[in-house]
PDB file of C-alpha atoms in Angstrom:
ATOM      1  CA  UNK A 266     -14.430  -0.861  14.143  1.00  0.00           C
ATOM      2  CA  UNK A 267     -14.864   0.252  10.551  1.00  0.00           C
ATOM      3  CA  UNK A 268     -17.137   3.160  11.363  1.00  0.00           C
ATOM      4  CA  UNK A 269     -14.671   4.427  13.995  1.00  0.00           C
ATOM      5  CA  UNK A 270     -11.770   4.116  11.545  1.00  0.00           C
ATOM      6  CA  UNK A 271     -13.628   6.196   8.958  1.00  0.00           C
ATOM      7  CA  UNK A 272     -14.569   8.875  11.498  1.00  0.00           C
ATOM      8  CA  UNK A 273     -11.021   9.103  12.858  1.00  0.00           C
ATOM      9  CA  UNK A 274      -9.540   9.304   9.365  1.00  0.00           C
ATOM     10  CA  UNK A 275     -11.968  12.054   8.364  1.00  0.00           C
ATOM     11  CA  UNK A 276     -11.165  14.040  11.529  1.00  0.00           C
ATOM     12  CA  UNK A 277      -7.430  13.803  10.781  1.00  0.00           C
ATOM     13  CA  UNK A 278      -7.792  14.551   7.059  1.00  0.00           C
ATOM     14  CA  UNK A 279      -6.504  11.222   5.732  1.00  0.00           C
ATOM     15  CA  UNK A 280      -8.094   8.788   3.312  1.00  0.00           C
ATOM     16  CA  UNK A 281      -8.674   5.099   4.004  1.00  0.00           C
ATOM     17  CA  UNK A 282      -8.247   2.182   1.631  1.00  0.00           C
ATOM     18  CA  UNK A 283      -9.386  -1.351   2.419  1.00  0.00           C
ATOM     19  CA  UNK A 284      -8.144  -3.807  -0.233  1.00  0.00           C
ATOM     20  CA  UNK A 285      -9.901  -6.756   1.418  1.00  0.00           C
ATOM     21  CA  UNK A 286     -13.274  -4.956   1.626  1.00  0.00           C
ATOM     22  CA  UNK A 287     -14.682  -3.580  -1.630  1.00  0.00           C
ATOM     23  CA  UNK A 288     -17.823  -2.665   0.368  1.00  0.00           C
ATOM     24  CA  UNK A 289     -15.753  -0.635   2.863  1.00  0.00           C
ATOM     25  CA  UNK A 290     -17.843   2.563   2.624  1.00  0.00           C
ATOM     26  CA  UNK A 291     -20.820   0.520   3.911  1.00  0.00           C
ATOM     27  CA  UNK A 292     -18.937  -1.634   6.436  1.00  0.00           C
ATOM     28  CA  UNK A 293     -19.886  -0.760  10.017  1.00  0.00           C
ATOM     29  CA  UNK A 294     -19.119  -3.382  12.662  1.00  0.00           C
ATOM     30  CA  UNK A 295     -16.061  -5.214  11.292  1.00  0.00           C
ATOM     31  CA  UNK A 296     -12.865  -4.773  13.289  1.00  0.00           C
ATOM     32  CA  UNK A 297      -9.677  -3.309  11.849  1.00  0.00           C
ATOM     33  CA  UNK A 298      -6.845  -5.750  12.614  1.00  0.00           C
ATOM     34  CA  UNK A 299      -3.956  -4.047  10.821  1.00  0.00           C
ATOM     35  CA  UNK A 300      -3.049  -0.771   9.168  1.00  0.00           C
ATOM     36  CA  UNK A 301      -0.237   0.794   7.175  1.00  0.00           C
ATOM     37  CA  UNK A 302       1.409   3.142   8.023  1.00  0.00           C
ATOM     38  CA  UNK A 303       1.464   1.824  11.582  1.00  0.00           C
ATOM     39  CA  UNK A 304      -0.572   3.576  14.291  1.00  0.00           C
ATOM     40  CA  UNK A 305       1.188   6.670  15.602  1.00  0.00           C
ATOM     41  CA  UNK A 306       3.133   7.301  12.396  1.00  0.00           C
ATOM     42  CA  UNK A 307       3.010  10.867  11.129  1.00  0.00           C
ATOM     43  CA  UNK A 308       1.282  11.146   7.758  1.00  0.00           C
ATOM     44  CA  UNK A 309       0.412  14.314   5.842  1.00  0.00           C
ATOM     45  CA  UNK A 310      -3.186  15.402   5.336  1.00  0.00           C
ATOM     46  CA  UNK A 311      -4.620  13.745   2.245  1.00  0.00           C
ATOM     47  CA  UNK A 312      -2.386  10.665   2.606  1.00  0.00           C
ATOM     48  CA  UNK A 313      -3.863   7.182   2.230  1.00  0.00           C
ATOM     49  CA  UNK A 314      -3.882   4.784   5.175  1.00  0.00           C
ATOM     50  CA  UNK A 315      -4.556   1.164   4.273  1.00  0.00           C
ATOM     51  CA  UNK A 316      -6.570  -0.941   6.726  1.00  0.00           C
ATOM     52  CA  UNK A 317      -7.353  -4.662   6.837  1.00  0.00           C
ATOM     53  CA  UNK A 318     -10.254  -6.320   8.622  1.00  0.00           C
ATOM     54  CA  UNK A 319     -10.885  -9.469  10.602  1.00  0.00           C
ATOM     55  CA  UNK A 320     -13.061 -11.853   8.607  1.00  0.00           C
ATOM     56  CA  UNK A 321     -16.459 -12.551  10.102  1.00  0.00           C
ATOM     57  CA  UNK A 322     -18.092 -15.963  10.259  1.00  0.00           C
ATOM     58  CA  UNK A 323     -18.520 -17.543   6.853  1.00  0.00           C
ATOM     59  CA  UNK A 324     -16.248 -14.996   5.161  1.00  0.00           C
ATOM     60  CA  UNK A 325     -13.241 -17.130   4.495  1.00  0.00           C
ATOM     61  CA  UNK A 326     -10.158 -16.333   6.448  1.00  0.00           C
ATOM     62  CA  UNK A 327      -8.742 -19.772   5.718  1.00  0.00           C
ATOM     63  CA  UNK A 328      -5.472 -18.236   4.626  1.00  0.00           C
ATOM     64  CA  UNK A 329      -5.278 -20.102   1.322  1.00  0.00           C
ATOM     65  CA  UNK A 330      -5.301 -16.934  -0.749  1.00  0.00           C
ATOM     66  CA  UNK A 331      -5.585 -16.886  -4.508  1.00  0.00           C
ATOM     67  CA  UNK A 332      -3.635 -19.677  -6.115  1.00  0.00           C
ATOM     68  CA  UNK A 333      -3.099 -19.435  -9.841  1.00  0.00           C
ATOM     69  CA  UNK A 334      -0.838 -21.598 -11.945  1.00  0.00           C
ATOM     70  CA  UNK A 335       2.271 -19.922 -13.289  1.00  0.00           C
ATOM     71  CA  UNK A 336       2.037 -20.466 -17.021  1.00  0.00           C
ATOM     72  CA  UNK A 337       4.366 -20.677 -18.790  1.00  0.00           C
ATOM     73  CA  UNK A 338       6.619 -22.177 -16.171  1.00  0.00           C
ATOM     74  CA  UNK A 339      10.083 -20.662 -15.793  1.00  0.00           C
ATOM     75  CA  UNK A 340      12.762 -22.602 -17.649  1.00  0.00           C
ATOM     76  CA  UNK A 341      14.690 -25.086 -15.578  1.00  0.00           C
ATOM     77  CA  UNK A 342      18.256 -24.446 -14.523  1.00  0.00           C
ATOM     78  CA  UNK A 343      17.959 -20.685 -14.418  1.00  0.00           C
ATOM     79  CA  UNK A 344      20.026 -18.175 -16.322  1.00  0.00           C
ATOM     80  CA  UNK A 345      23.712 -17.641 -15.716  1.00  0.00           C
ATOM     81  CA  UNK A 346      25.145 -14.187 -16.034  1.00  0.00           C
ATOM     82  CA  UNK A 347      28.752 -13.833 -16.998  1.00  0.00           C
ATOM     83  CA  UNK A 348      30.763 -10.735 -17.680  1.00  0.00           C
ATOM     84  CA  UNK A 349      31.141 -10.082 -21.383  1.00  0.00           C
ATOM     85  CA  UNK A 350      33.649  -7.907 -23.121  1.00  0.00           C
ATOM     86  CA  UNK A 351      35.064  -4.981 -21.116  1.00  0.00           C
ATOM     87  CA  UNK A 352      32.822  -2.529 -22.993  1.00  0.00           C
ATOM     88  CA  UNK A 353      29.660  -4.576 -22.164  1.00  0.00           C
ATOM     89  CA  UNK A 354      29.676  -5.363 -18.416  1.00  0.00           C
ATOM     90  CA  UNK A 355      26.076  -6.641 -18.414  1.00  0.00           C
ATOM     91  CA  UNK A 356      26.258  -9.028 -21.358  1.00  0.00           C
ATOM     92  CA  UNK A 357      24.346 -12.266 -20.803  1.00  0.00           C
ATOM     93  CA  UNK A 358      25.970 -15.445 -22.057  1.00  0.00           C
ATOM     94  CA  UNK A 359      23.844 -18.584 -22.473  1.00  0.00           C
TER      95      UNK A 359
END
């Protein structure tokens, strides 16, 4: 649970970050479902451990994520890279 995660982190001298919970300092009963670095990994005091929570009822969790259009779209066909002159090995030829 969130409160347990905070207490454990404080006892071990590490900081917690929760990118999916901006209200993390006030979160109490939500369950941690994932963390990085993984449990059991050695981290130095003062390091940041990132945790993610299970979404409660009515809190999304649909998995759609943020979908934004990519504007401008990448040009079709891609870019080809060919070797240029011997003195310019990274020259790009269109």
